Amino acid sequence: MYCVRKVTEDLYWVGANDRRLALFENIHPIPEGTSYNSYVLTDEKTVLIDTADWDVTRQFRENVEHVLNGRTLDYIIINHMEPDHSASLALMREKYPDAVVITTAKAVTMMKQYGLTDENVQVVKEGDSISFGKHEFTFYTAPMVHWPEVMVSYDKTDKVLFSADAFGSFGSLDGRLFSDEVDYQRDWAEPARRYYTNIVGKYGMQVQKLLQKAYTLDIEYICPLHGLVFRAAKDIAYMVEKYDKWSKYEPEEKGVLICYASMYGNTEEAAYLLASRLCEKGMTNVEVRDVSNTHVSYLISSAFKLSNLALLSVTYNNNLFPIMAEFVDDMARLGLKNRKVAVVENGTWAPQAGSILVKDLEAMGMEILGEKTTMMSSLNADTAEAVEKLADEIAASMR
Ligand code: FEO
């Protein structure tokens, strides 16, 4: 049975939700699922804009059939060839063999790599336009947002930007389609941030280039490939502002992400002492996370959001604790920079974690606050005083 929603007079959302998938890209937990968004335009010509993952093929196919209402499909626009959006392309082409695929040259190469034919394809370049009747679409390349073949499509008639992965989010839609149908800032800002920072975070420069193109367009709707559709001007402005900050690696808020790696609770104790001292000094925007029981994608999201980090780690095999190392490596891989970081190390005979953290963080362009603080096994009066001093340094750095 179909389940679609109308976006504009001639445009329908024909996507589907997936709550069975545990890990997005088989790496990032999605406890609230995800949506695969696809759209059908019914004009003089019919146009499918992107497809969907195999997991939701049955629902997706029924949705497309319903909206076409007996008509054939004339065009399929492929903005992004990643299989979560293109896996059902083969099925659509089998069902609608005359449909012309509109996409970039790089996407055609990928189509062949995925075993699809390159016949009946119309390649478009930056700024090309195609009219489907009342609606004229213009295509803009968006390489590395999030793969090299990506383009976005702009419907000049209804001022709709089909933004591919940009402006997407984790999370199942659950009947709601538009950001103005939810409390977006309360319920969706975090999954949108976790999606952006972990999926597209590495490509800040390329996102900036896409934003520069978007600024030249009059946009009333943003239709991404995951998550909610934006039509309220305030929500579009909110998301554009977030994307501008995230892609420049600028923090959204003054605050401290305190991450600790602790084997027996001693380093953990220092983390809570630091958090308490910060709150006493008036800095209550503090998040404390145990790296051992928090998936790194959540740590990355908070690290992008906040101005300061405090990393406290035990030494393990004469090195950094492996799970803390994974977090630091992930930040480096995603290009996060411009954060102020305090470091506390712990060790029972040869503490090493602090020196390794400082070296890795400086290589990323982070500013190290205060002295590296060293604990020998557990907190004592001296190290508690050092943690207090660190809290002073952190608080001072935010004034
Ligand atoms: Fe949702 Fe880059 O694909």
mmCIF file of C-alpha atoms and ligand atoms in Angstrom:
data_model
loop_
_atom_site.group_PDB
_atom_site.id
_atom_site.type_symbol
_atom_site.label_atom_id
_atom_site.label_comp_id
_atom_site.label_asym_id
_atom_site.label_seq_id
_atom_site.Cartn_x
_atom_site.Cartn_y
_atom_site.Cartn_z
ATOM 1 C CA MET A 1 0.000 0.000 0.000
ATOM 2 C CA TYR A 2 1.345 3.433 -0.925
ATOM 3 C CA CYS A 3 2.330 6.036 1.658
ATOM 4 C CA VAL A 4 3.199 9.376 0.068
ATOM 5 C CA ARG A 5 3.030 13.044 0.966
ATOM 6 C CA LYS A 6 2.470 16.092 -1.161
ATOM 7 C CA VAL A 7 5.257 18.679 -1.086
ATOM 8 C CA THR A 8 3.970 21.226 -3.599
ATOM 9 C CA GLU A 9 1.143 21.191 -6.156
ATOM 10 C CA ASP A 10 3.135 18.976 -8.540
ATOM 11 C CA LEU A 11 5.665 17.348 -6.237
ATOM 12 C CA TYR A 12 5.311 14.311 -3.980
ATOM 13 C CA TRP A 13 7.579 12.678 -1.442
ATOM 14 C CA VAL A 14 7.704 8.982 -2.370
ATOM 15 C CA GLY A 15 10.427 7.872 0.019
ATOM 16 C CA ALA A 16 10.297 5.457 2.936
ATOM 17 C CA ASN A 17 11.545 4.971 6.476
ATOM 18 C CA ASP A 18 13.840 2.282 7.788
ATOM 19 C CA ARG A 19 13.847 1.467 11.492
ATOM 20 C CA ARG A 20 15.330 -1.992 11.032
ATOM 21 C CA LEU A 21 18.758 -0.751 10.061
ATOM 22 C CA ALA A 22 20.938 -0.583 13.185
ATOM 23 C CA LEU A 23 23.997 1.109 11.685
ATOM 24 C CA PHE A 24 23.935 3.773 8.973
ATOM 25 C CA GLU A 25 26.707 2.958 6.474
ATOM 26 C CA ASN A 26 27.218 -0.035 8.791
ATOM 27 C CA ILE A 27 29.057 2.218 11.235
ATOM 28 C CA HIS A 28 26.857 4.921 12.809
ATOM 29 C CA PRO A 29 24.070 3.859 15.227
ATOM 30 C CA ILE A 30 20.620 5.109 14.239
ATOM 31 C CA PRO A 31 18.329 4.228 17.156
ATOM 32 C CA GLU A 32 15.602 6.386 15.582
ATOM 33 C CA GLY A 33 16.090 4.925 12.096
ATOM 34 C CA THR A 34 16.494 6.864 8.885
ATOM 35 C CA SER A 35 14.444 7.942 5.918
ATOM 36 C CA TYR A 36 15.382 7.564 2.283
ATOM 37 C CA ASN A 37 13.779 10.489 0.517
ATOM 38 C CA SER A 38 12.765 10.381 -3.109
ATOM 39 C CA TYR A 39 10.399 12.672 -4.982
ATOM 40 C CA VAL A 40 8.144 12.514 -8.036
ATOM 41 C CA LEU A 41 7.303 15.582 -10.116
ATOM 42 C CA THR A 42 4.135 15.319 -12.200
ATOM 43 C CA ASP A 43 4.428 17.857 -14.997
ATOM 44 C CA GLU A 44 3.965 17.464 -18.777
ATOM 45 C CA LYS A 45 6.769 14.994 -18.215
ATOM 46 C CA THR A 46 7.042 12.832 -15.122
ATOM 47 C CA VAL A 47 10.279 12.968 -13.182
ATOM 48 C CA LEU A 48 11.616 10.797 -10.364
ATOM 49 C CA ILE A 49 14.230 12.577 -8.284
ATOM 50 C CA ASP A 50 16.630 9.978 -6.828
ATOM 51 C CA THR A 51 15.553 6.500 -5.770
ATOM 52 C CA ALA A 52 15.937 4.618 -2.467
ATOM 53 C CA ASP A 53 17.813 1.873 -0.671
ATOM 54 C CA TRP A 54 17.055 -1.795 -1.348
ATOM 55 C CA ASP A 55 15.709 -2.109 2.204
ATOM 56 C CA VAL A 56 12.621 -0.049 1.360
ATOM 57 C CA THR A 57 12.116 -1.057 -2.261
ATOM 58 C CA ARG A 58 8.596 -2.445 -1.844
ATOM 59 C CA GLN A 59 7.253 0.726 -0.253
ATOM 60 C CA PHE A 60 9.176 2.947 -2.640
ATOM 61 C CA ARG A 61 7.910 1.160 -5.755
ATOM 62 C CA GLU A 62 4.290 1.330 -4.583
ATOM 63 C CA ASN A 63 4.677 5.037 -3.825
ATOM 64 C CA VAL A 64 6.056 5.828 -7.272
ATOM 65 C CA GLU A 65 3.314 3.806 -8.992
ATOM 66 C CA HIS A 66 0.636 5.566 -6.986
ATOM 67 C CA VAL A 67 1.815 9.071 -7.794
ATOM 68 C CA LEU A 68 2.298 8.266 -11.474
ATOM 69 C CA ASN A 69 -1.311 7.046 -11.488
ATOM 70 C CA GLY A 70 -0.947 5.019 -14.667
ATOM 71 C CA ARG A 71 1.449 7.385 -16.428
ATOM 72 C CA THR A 72 4.889 6.236 -17.419
ATOM 73 C CA LEU A 73 8.089 7.675 -16.003
ATOM 74 C CA ASP A 74 9.900 9.998 -18.432
ATOM 75 C CA TYR A 75 12.980 11.007 -16.445
ATOM 76 C CA ILE A 76 14.991 9.909 -13.422
ATOM 77 C CA ILE A 77 17.290 12.529 -11.918
ATOM 78 C CA ILE A 78 20.180 10.984 -10.003
ATOM 79 C CA ASN A 79 21.743 13.573 -7.735
ATOM 80 C CA HIS A 80 23.812 11.028 -5.788
ATOM 81 C CA MET A 81 24.931 7.522 -6.713
ATOM 82 C CA GLU A 82 25.568 6.194 -3.203
ATOM 83 C CA PRO A 83 23.517 2.975 -2.979
ATOM 84 C CA ASP A 84 21.245 4.241 -0.193
ATOM 85 C CA HIS A 85 19.748 6.437 -2.936
ATOM 86 C CA SER A 86 20.523 4.599 -6.157
ATOM 87 C CA ALA A 87 20.049 0.925 -5.257
ATOM 88 C CA SER A 88 16.511 0.943 -6.639
ATOM 89 C CA LEU A 89 17.553 2.596 -9.905
ATOM 90 C CA ALA A 90 17.901 -0.764 -11.662
ATOM 91 C CA LEU A 91 14.369 -1.711 -10.627
ATOM 92 C CA MET A 92 12.964 1.631 -11.820
ATOM 93 C CA ARG A 93 14.688 1.248 -15.175
ATOM 94 C CA GLU A 94 13.324 -2.274 -15.569
ATOM 95 C CA LYS A 95 9.835 -1.020 -14.844
ATOM 96 C CA TYR A 96 10.151 2.183 -16.907
ATOM 97 C CA PRO A 97 12.693 1.288 -19.641
ATOM 98 C CA ASP A 98 12.136 4.519 -21.575
ATOM 99 C CA ALA A 99 12.955 6.752 -18.615
ATOM 100 C CA VAL A 100 15.984 8.930 -19.351
ATOM 101 C CA VAL A 101 18.458 9.172 -16.491
ATOM 102 C CA ILE A 102 19.739 12.714 -15.922
ATOM 103 C CA THR A 103 22.999 12.879 -13.993
ATOM 104 C CA THR A 104 26.655 13.934 -13.995
ATOM 105 C CA ALA A 105 29.435 12.277 -16.006
ATOM 106 C CA LYS A 106 31.066 11.017 -12.798
ATOM 107 C CA ALA A 107 27.812 9.376 -11.759
ATOM 108 C CA VAL A 108 27.697 7.534 -15.089
ATOM 109 C CA THR A 109 31.122 6.046 -14.336
ATOM 110 C CA MET A 110 29.799 4.903 -10.962
ATOM 111 C CA MET A 111 26.652 3.461 -12.551
ATOM 112 C CA LYS A 112 28.827 1.195 -14.663
ATOM 113 C CA GLN A 113 30.913 0.243 -11.624
ATOM 114 C CA TYR A 114 27.704 -0.792 -9.866
ATOM 115 C CA GLY A 115 26.772 -2.947 -12.862
ATOM 116 C CA LEU A 116 24.177 -0.612 -14.386
ATOM 117 C CA THR A 117 23.898 0.338 -18.032
ATOM 118 C CA ASP A 118 24.929 3.789 -19.240
ATOM 119 C CA GLU A 119 22.351 3.676 -22.030
ATOM 120 C CA ASN A 120 19.518 6.179 -22.043
ATOM 121 C CA VAL A 121 21.467 8.658 -19.950
ATOM 122 C CA GLN A 122 21.561 12.435 -20.393
ATOM 123 C CA VAL A 123 24.688 13.915 -18.828
ATOM 124 C CA VAL A 124 24.347 17.408 -17.396
ATOM 125 C CA LYS A 125 27.031 19.901 -16.453
ATOM 126 C CA GLU A 126 27.170 22.832 -14.072
ATOM 127 C CA GLY A 127 24.334 25.267 -14.820
ATOM 128 C CA ASP A 128 22.546 23.151 -17.446
ATOM 129 C CA SER A 129 18.755 23.470 -17.452
ATOM 130 C CA ILE A 130 15.986 21.138 -18.590
ATOM 131 C CA SER A 131 12.282 21.946 -18.858
ATOM 132 C CA PHE A 132 9.736 19.284 -17.963
ATOM 133 C CA GLY A 133 6.753 21.466 -18.921
ATOM 134 C CA LYS A 134 5.817 24.031 -16.316
ATOM 135 C CA HIS A 135 8.912 23.255 -14.258
ATOM 136 C CA GLU A 136 12.434 24.125 -15.327
ATOM 137 C CA PHE A 137 15.280 22.477 -13.433
ATOM 138 C CA THR A 138 18.867 23.720 -13.246
ATOM 139 C CA PHE A 139 21.684 21.457 -12.120
ATOM 140 C CA TYR A 140 24.654 22.441 -9.973
ATOM 141 C CA THR A 141 27.562 20.178 -9.180
ATOM 142 C CA ALA A 142 28.366 19.614 -5.513
ATOM 143 C CA PRO A 143 31.469 17.399 -5.564
ATOM 144 C CA MET A 144 32.320 15.738 -2.239
ATOM 145 C CA VAL A 145 29.049 16.712 -0.622
ATOM 146 C CA HIS A 146 29.358 13.829 -0.018
ATOM 147 C CA TRP A 147 30.775 11.862 -2.988
ATOM 148 C CA PRO A 148 32.521 13.280 -6.079
ATOM 149 C CA GLU A 149 29.628 12.748 -8.506
ATOM 150 C CA VAL A 150 27.042 14.656 -6.448
ATOM 151 C CA MET A 151 24.898 17.375 -7.949
ATOM 152 C CA VAL A 152 21.923 19.289 -6.616
ATOM 153 C CA SER A 153 18.864 20.185 -8.682
ATOM 154 C CA TYR A 154 16.898 23.428 -8.490
ATOM 155 C CA ASP A 155 13.318 23.784 -9.669
ATOM 156 C CA LYS A 156 13.046 27.446 -10.643
ATOM 157 C CA THR A 157 9.255 27.303 -10.905
ATOM 158 C CA ASP A 158 8.516 26.276 -7.314
ATOM 159 C CA LYS A 159 11.905 27.380 -5.891
ATOM 160 C CA VAL A 160 12.751 23.913 -4.663
ATOM 161 C CA LEU A 161 16.322 22.821 -4.021
ATOM 162 C CA PHE A 162 16.874 19.069 -4.142
ATOM 163 C CA SER A 163 19.979 19.136 -2.006
ATOM 164 C CA ALA A 164 21.170 15.488 -2.071
ATOM 165 C CA ASP A 165 22.836 14.622 1.265
ATOM 166 C CA ALA A 166 23.174 18.282 2.266
ATOM 167 C CA PHE A 167 20.699 19.381 4.957
ATOM 168 C CA GLY A 168 19.871 15.738 5.715
ATOM 169 C CA SER A 169 19.496 14.078 9.078
ATOM 170 C CA PHE A 170 19.357 10.746 10.803
ATOM 171 C CA GLY A 171 15.896 9.809 12.067
ATOM 172 C CA SER A 172 12.723 8.238 10.750
ATOM 173 C CA LEU A 173 10.042 10.688 9.609
ATOM 174 C CA ASP A 174 7.095 8.882 11.205
ATOM 175 C CA GLY A 175 4.442 10.580 9.106
ATOM 176 C CA ARG A 176 5.855 14.049 9.466
ATOM 177 C CA LEU A 177 7.567 15.468 6.416
ATOM 178 C CA PHE A 178 8.200 19.158 7.073
ATOM 179 C CA SER A 179 10.456 20.712 9.689
ATOM 180 C CA ASP A 180 7.551 22.944 10.741
ATOM 181 C CA GLU A 181 5.634 19.820 11.809
ATOM 182 C CA VAL A 182 8.125 19.101 14.596
ATOM 183 C CA ASP A 183 10.055 21.001 17.234
ATOM 184 C CA TYR A 184 13.118 20.988 15.006
ATOM 185 C CA GLN A 185 15.603 22.685 17.292
ATOM 186 C CA ARG A 186 14.613 20.494 20.243
ATOM 187 C CA ASP A 187 14.281 17.127 18.513
ATOM 188 C CA TRP A 188 16.138 17.248 15.207
ATOM 189 C CA ALA A 189 19.131 19.572 15.573
ATOM 190 C CA GLU A 190 21.181 16.862 17.290
ATOM 191 C CA PRO A 191 20.515 14.058 14.760
ATOM 192 C CA ALA A 192 21.087 16.560 11.927
ATOM 193 C CA ARG A 193 24.390 17.583 13.490
ATOM 194 C CA ARG A 194 25.463 13.984 14.080
ATOM 195 C CA TYR A 195 24.551 13.174 10.483
ATOM 196 C CA TYR A 196 26.408 16.167 9.039
ATOM 197 C CA THR A 197 29.543 15.922 11.175
ATOM 198 C CA ASN A 198 30.064 12.206 10.676
ATOM 199 C CA ILE A 199 28.953 11.867 7.065
ATOM 200 C CA VAL A 200 29.947 15.160 5.437
ATOM 201 C CA GLY A 201 32.102 16.748 8.167
ATOM 202 C CA LYS A 202 35.378 16.124 6.369
ATOM 203 C CA TYR A 203 34.268 18.157 3.356
ATOM 204 C CA GLY A 204 33.828 21.613 4.883
ATOM 205 C CA MET A 205 35.469 23.438 1.981
ATOM 206 C CA GLN A 206 33.213 21.691 -0.541
ATOM 207 C CA VAL A 207 30.131 22.458 1.573
ATOM 208 C CA GLN A 208 31.175 26.110 1.584
ATOM 209 C CA LYS A 209 31.313 26.029 -2.229
ATOM 210 C CA LEU A 210 27.805 24.582 -2.351
ATOM 211 C CA LEU A 211 26.554 27.246 0.075
ATOM 212 C CA GLN A 212 27.988 29.977 -2.181
ATOM 213 C CA LYS A 213 25.938 28.543 -5.061
ATOM 214 C CA ALA A 214 22.832 28.225 -2.890
ATOM 215 C CA TYR A 215 23.087 31.881 -1.808
ATOM 216 C CA THR A 216 22.471 32.901 -5.445
ATOM 217 C CA LEU A 217 19.160 30.989 -5.565
ATOM 218 C CA ASP A 218 15.731 31.972 -4.310
ATOM 219 C CA ILE A 219 14.902 28.900 -2.207
ATOM 220 C CA GLU A 220 11.480 28.212 -0.673
ATOM 221 C CA TYR A 221 11.883 24.467 -0.191
ATOM 222 C CA ILE A 222 14.873 22.282 0.587
ATOM 223 C CA CYS A 223 14.288 18.599 -0.176
ATOM 224 C CA PRO A 224 17.202 16.498 1.119
ATOM 225 C CA LEU A 225 17.757 12.773 0.678
ATOM 226 C CA HIS A 226 17.376 12.029 4.398
ATOM 227 C CA GLY A 227 15.266 13.659 7.080
ATOM 228 C CA LEU A 228 12.742 16.452 6.982
ATOM 229 C CA VAL A 229 11.861 18.836 4.158
ATOM 230 C CA PHE A 230 12.320 22.537 4.917
ATOM 231 C CA ARG A 231 9.747 25.100 3.758
ATOM 232 C CA ALA A 232 9.598 27.568 6.649
ATOM 233 C CA ALA A 233 11.940 30.482 5.968
ATOM 234 C CA LYS A 234 13.137 30.481 9.575
ATOM 235 C CA ASP A 235 14.072 26.790 9.383
ATOM 236 C CA ILE A 236 15.913 27.269 6.091
ATOM 237 C CA ALA A 237 17.837 30.191 7.628
ATOM 238 C CA TYR A 238 18.572 28.100 10.742
ATOM 239 C CA MET A 239 19.972 25.195 8.736
ATOM 240 C CA VAL A 240 22.020 27.409 6.422
ATOM 241 C CA GLU A 241 23.552 29.101 9.459
ATOM 242 C CA LYS A 242 24.378 25.709 10.997
ATOM 243 C CA TYR A 243 25.932 24.473 7.754
ATOM 244 C CA ASP A 244 28.000 27.635 7.492
ATOM 245 C CA LYS A 245 29.379 27.118 11.013
ATOM 246 C CA TRP A 246 29.910 23.369 10.720
ATOM 247 C CA SER A 247 31.671 23.667 7.370
ATOM 248 C CA LYS A 248 33.991 26.365 8.743
ATOM 249 C CA TYR A 249 34.674 24.178 11.805
ATOM 250 C CA GLU A 250 33.423 26.980 14.036
ATOM 251 C CA PRO A 251 31.770 26.008 17.331
ATOM 252 C CA GLU A 252 28.083 26.762 17.752
ATOM 253 C CA GLU A 253 28.239 27.327 21.492
ATOM 254 C CA LYS A 254 30.599 28.147 24.288
ATOM 255 C CA GLY A 255 30.764 24.943 26.294
ATOM 256 C CA VAL A 256 32.958 22.020 27.252
ATOM 257 C CA LEU A 257 32.863 18.429 26.057
ATOM 258 C CA ILE A 258 34.637 16.390 28.737
ATOM 259 C CA CYS A 259 35.582 12.943 27.444
ATOM 260 C CA TYR A 260 37.288 10.426 29.662
ATOM 261 C CA ALA A 261 38.870 7.020 29.178
ATOM 262 C CA SER A 262 38.962 5.317 32.563
ATOM 263 C CA MET A 263 39.579 1.675 33.461
ATOM 264 C CA TYR A 264 38.839 1.648 37.192
ATOM 265 C CA GLY A 265 37.111 4.968 37.822
ATOM 266 C CA ASN A 266 40.059 7.152 38.843
ATOM 267 C CA THR A 267 40.311 9.141 35.620
ATOM 268 C CA GLU A 268 36.518 9.271 35.644
ATOM 269 C CA GLU A 269 36.661 10.898 39.074
ATOM 270 C CA ALA A 270 38.915 13.624 37.678
ATOM 271 C CA ALA A 271 36.425 14.198 34.843
ATOM 272 C CA TYR A 272 33.564 14.762 37.277
ATOM 273 C CA LEU A 273 35.726 16.970 39.463
ATOM 274 C CA LEU A 274 36.559 19.104 36.435
ATOM 275 C CA ALA A 275 32.889 19.279 35.410
ATOM 276 C CA SER A 276 31.863 20.320 38.940
ATOM 277 C CA ARG A 277 34.518 23.003 39.149
ATOM 278 C CA LEU A 278 33.467 24.385 35.766
ATOM 279 C CA CYS A 279 29.837 24.533 36.850
ATOM 280 C CA GLU A 280 30.848 26.283 40.075
ATOM 281 C CA LYS A 281 32.570 28.890 37.935
ATOM 282 C CA GLY A 282 29.364 29.437 35.983
ATOM 283 C CA MET A 283 30.121 27.307 32.907
ATOM 284 C CA THR A 284 27.194 24.891 33.024
ATOM 285 C CA ASN A 285 27.169 24.042 29.309
ATOM 286 C CA VAL A 286 29.150 20.911 30.049
ATOM 287 C CA GLU A 287 28.798 17.421 28.573
ATOM 288 C CA VAL A 288 30.603 14.519 30.266
ATOM 289 C CA ARG A 289 31.095 11.371 28.174
ATOM 290 C CA ASP A 290 32.766 8.043 28.846
ATOM 291 C CA VAL A 291 34.419 7.167 25.526
ATOM 292 C CA SER A 292 34.062 3.476 26.347
ATOM 293 C CA ASN A 293 30.276 3.529 26.342
ATOM 294 C CA THR A 294 29.499 6.383 23.963
ATOM 295 C CA HIS A 295 29.638 5.709 20.233
ATOM 296 C CA VAL A 296 32.260 7.937 18.655
ATOM 297 C CA SER A 297 29.689 9.479 16.282
ATOM 298 C CA TYR A 298 28.049 11.182 19.290
ATOM 299 C CA LEU A 299 31.426 12.443 20.524
ATOM 300 C CA ILE A 300 32.177 13.879 17.087
ATOM 301 C CA SER A 301 28.820 15.644 16.991
ATOM 302 C CA SER A 302 29.403 17.302 20.365
ATOM 303 C CA ALA A 303 32.997 18.173 19.496
ATOM 304 C CA PHE A 304 31.747 20.097 16.439
ATOM 305 C CA LYS A 305 29.126 21.855 18.575
ATOM 306 C CA LEU A 306 31.183 23.091 21.513
ATOM 307 C CA SER A 307 34.094 25.511 21.815
ATOM 308 C CA ASN A 308 36.161 23.502 24.294
ATOM 309 C CA LEU A 309 37.216 19.938 24.873
ATOM 310 C CA ALA A 310 38.748 18.295 27.903
ATOM 311 C CA LEU A 311 40.290 14.901 27.223
ATOM 312 C CA LEU A 312 41.258 12.722 30.164
ATOM 313 C CA SER A 313 42.871 9.392 29.420
ATOM 314 C CA VAL A 314 44.615 6.518 31.085
ATOM 315 C CA THR A 315 47.779 5.175 29.548
ATOM 316 C CA TYR A 316 47.387 1.748 27.953
ATOM 317 C CA ASN A 317 50.233 -0.414 26.632
ATOM 318 C CA ASN A 318 52.489 2.621 26.865
ATOM 319 C CA ASN A 319 50.098 4.476 24.597
ATOM 320 C CA LEU A 320 46.781 6.255 24.489
ATOM 321 C CA PHE A 321 43.730 4.226 25.566
ATOM 322 C CA PRO A 322 42.571 2.684 22.243
ATOM 323 C CA ILE A 323 39.010 4.016 22.348
ATOM 324 C CA MET A 324 40.235 7.549 23.125
ATOM 325 C CA ALA A 325 42.699 7.144 20.247
ATOM 326 C CA GLU A 326 39.801 6.241 17.943
ATOM 327 C CA PHE A 327 37.980 9.440 18.912
ATOM 328 C CA VAL A 328 41.068 11.594 18.364
ATOM 329 C CA ASP A 329 41.812 9.882 15.033
ATOM 330 C CA ASP A 330 38.222 10.404 13.935
ATOM 331 C CA MET A 331 38.405 14.125 14.743
ATOM 332 C CA ALA A 332 41.619 14.339 12.718
ATOM 333 C CA ARG A 333 40.117 12.433 9.782
ATOM 334 C CA LEU A 334 37.127 14.771 9.750
ATOM 335 C CA GLY A 335 39.384 17.827 9.851
ATOM 336 C CA LEU A 336 38.016 19.261 13.086
ATOM 337 C CA LYS A 337 40.136 22.166 14.290
ATOM 338 C CA ASN A 338 39.989 25.426 16.217
ATOM 339 C CA ARG A 339 38.959 23.953 19.558
ATOM 340 C CA LYS A 340 40.578 24.752 22.877
ATOM 341 C CA VAL A 341 41.546 21.538 24.616
ATOM 342 C CA ALA A 342 42.599 20.673 28.145
ATOM 343 C CA VAL A 343 44.441 17.397 28.712
ATOM 344 C CA VAL A 344 44.702 15.139 31.766
ATOM 345 C CA GLU A 345 46.685 11.919 31.711
ATOM 346 C CA ASN A 346 46.767 9.053 34.143
ATOM 347 C CA GLY A 347 49.200 6.162 34.623
ATOM 348 C CA THR A 348 50.391 3.976 37.427
ATOM 349 C CA TRP A 349 54.066 3.703 36.404
ATOM 350 C CA ALA A 350 54.744 5.572 33.121
ATOM 351 C CA PRO A 351 51.974 7.999 32.092
ATOM 352 C CA GLN A 352 52.167 8.628 28.337
ATOM 353 C CA ALA A 353 48.611 9.474 27.265
ATOM 354 C CA GLY A 354 48.954 13.238 27.777
ATOM 355 C CA SER A 355 52.036 13.718 25.632
ATOM 356 C CA ILE A 356 50.458 11.694 22.828
ATOM 357 C CA LEU A 357 47.216 13.671 23.064
ATOM 358 C CA VAL A 358 49.015 17.025 23.005
ATOM 359 C CA LYS A 359 51.059 16.016 19.951
ATOM 360 C CA ASP A 360 48.015 14.711 18.059
ATOM 361 C CA LEU A 361 45.832 17.681 18.975
ATOM 362 C CA GLU A 362 48.458 20.274 18.042
ATOM 363 C CA ALA A 363 48.859 18.560 14.674
ATOM 364 C CA MET A 364 45.111 19.108 14.150
ATOM 365 C CA GLY A 365 45.346 22.836 14.827
ATOM 366 C CA MET A 366 43.867 22.675 18.328
ATOM 367 C CA GLU A 367 44.968 25.051 21.079
ATOM 368 C CA ILE A 368 46.163 23.294 24.249
ATOM 369 C CA LEU A 369 45.008 25.025 27.412
ATOM 370 C CA GLY A 370 47.205 25.226 30.503
ATOM 371 C CA GLU A 371 49.681 22.636 31.634
ATOM 372 C CA LYS A 372 49.218 18.975 30.820
ATOM 373 C CA THR A 373 47.927 17.530 34.112
ATOM 374 C CA THR A 374 49.322 14.188 35.239
ATOM 375 C CA MET A 375 47.692 11.816 37.717
ATOM 376 C CA MET A 376 49.563 8.867 39.167
ATOM 377 C CA SER A 377 46.873 6.199 39.611
ATOM 378 C CA SER A 378 44.337 8.341 41.473
ATOM 379 C CA LEU A 379 43.505 11.884 42.444
ATOM 380 C CA ASN A 380 45.269 13.378 45.453
ATOM 381 C CA ALA A 381 45.333 16.881 46.888
ATOM 382 C CA ASP A 382 47.944 18.060 44.374
ATOM 383 C CA THR A 383 46.231 16.665 41.305
ATOM 384 C CA ALA A 384 42.832 17.878 42.508
ATOM 385 C CA GLU A 385 44.351 21.350 42.739
ATOM 386 C CA ALA A 386 45.764 20.942 39.221
ATOM 387 C CA VAL A 387 42.286 20.019 37.948
ATOM 388 C CA GLU A 388 40.890 23.113 39.669
ATOM 389 C CA LYS A 389 43.541 25.214 37.900
ATOM 390 C CA LEU A 390 42.580 23.612 34.610
ATOM 391 C CA ALA A 391 38.963 24.601 35.223
ATOM 392 C CA ASP A 392 40.165 28.193 35.720
ATOM 393 C CA GLU A 393 42.065 28.073 32.419
ATOM 394 C CA ILE A 394 39.058 26.666 30.583
ATOM 395 C CA ALA A 395 36.690 29.235 32.068
ATOM 396 C CA ALA A 396 39.139 32.047 31.244
ATOM 397 C CA SER A 397 39.424 30.843 27.628
ATOM 398 C CA MET A 398 35.683 31.362 27.159
ATOM 399 C CA ARG A 399 35.492 34.909 28.476
HETATM 400 FE FE1 FEO B 1 22.692 9.252 1.908
HETATM 401 FE FE2 FEO B 1 25.889 9.957 0.686
HETATM 402 O O1 FEO B 1 24.225 9.083 0.833
#
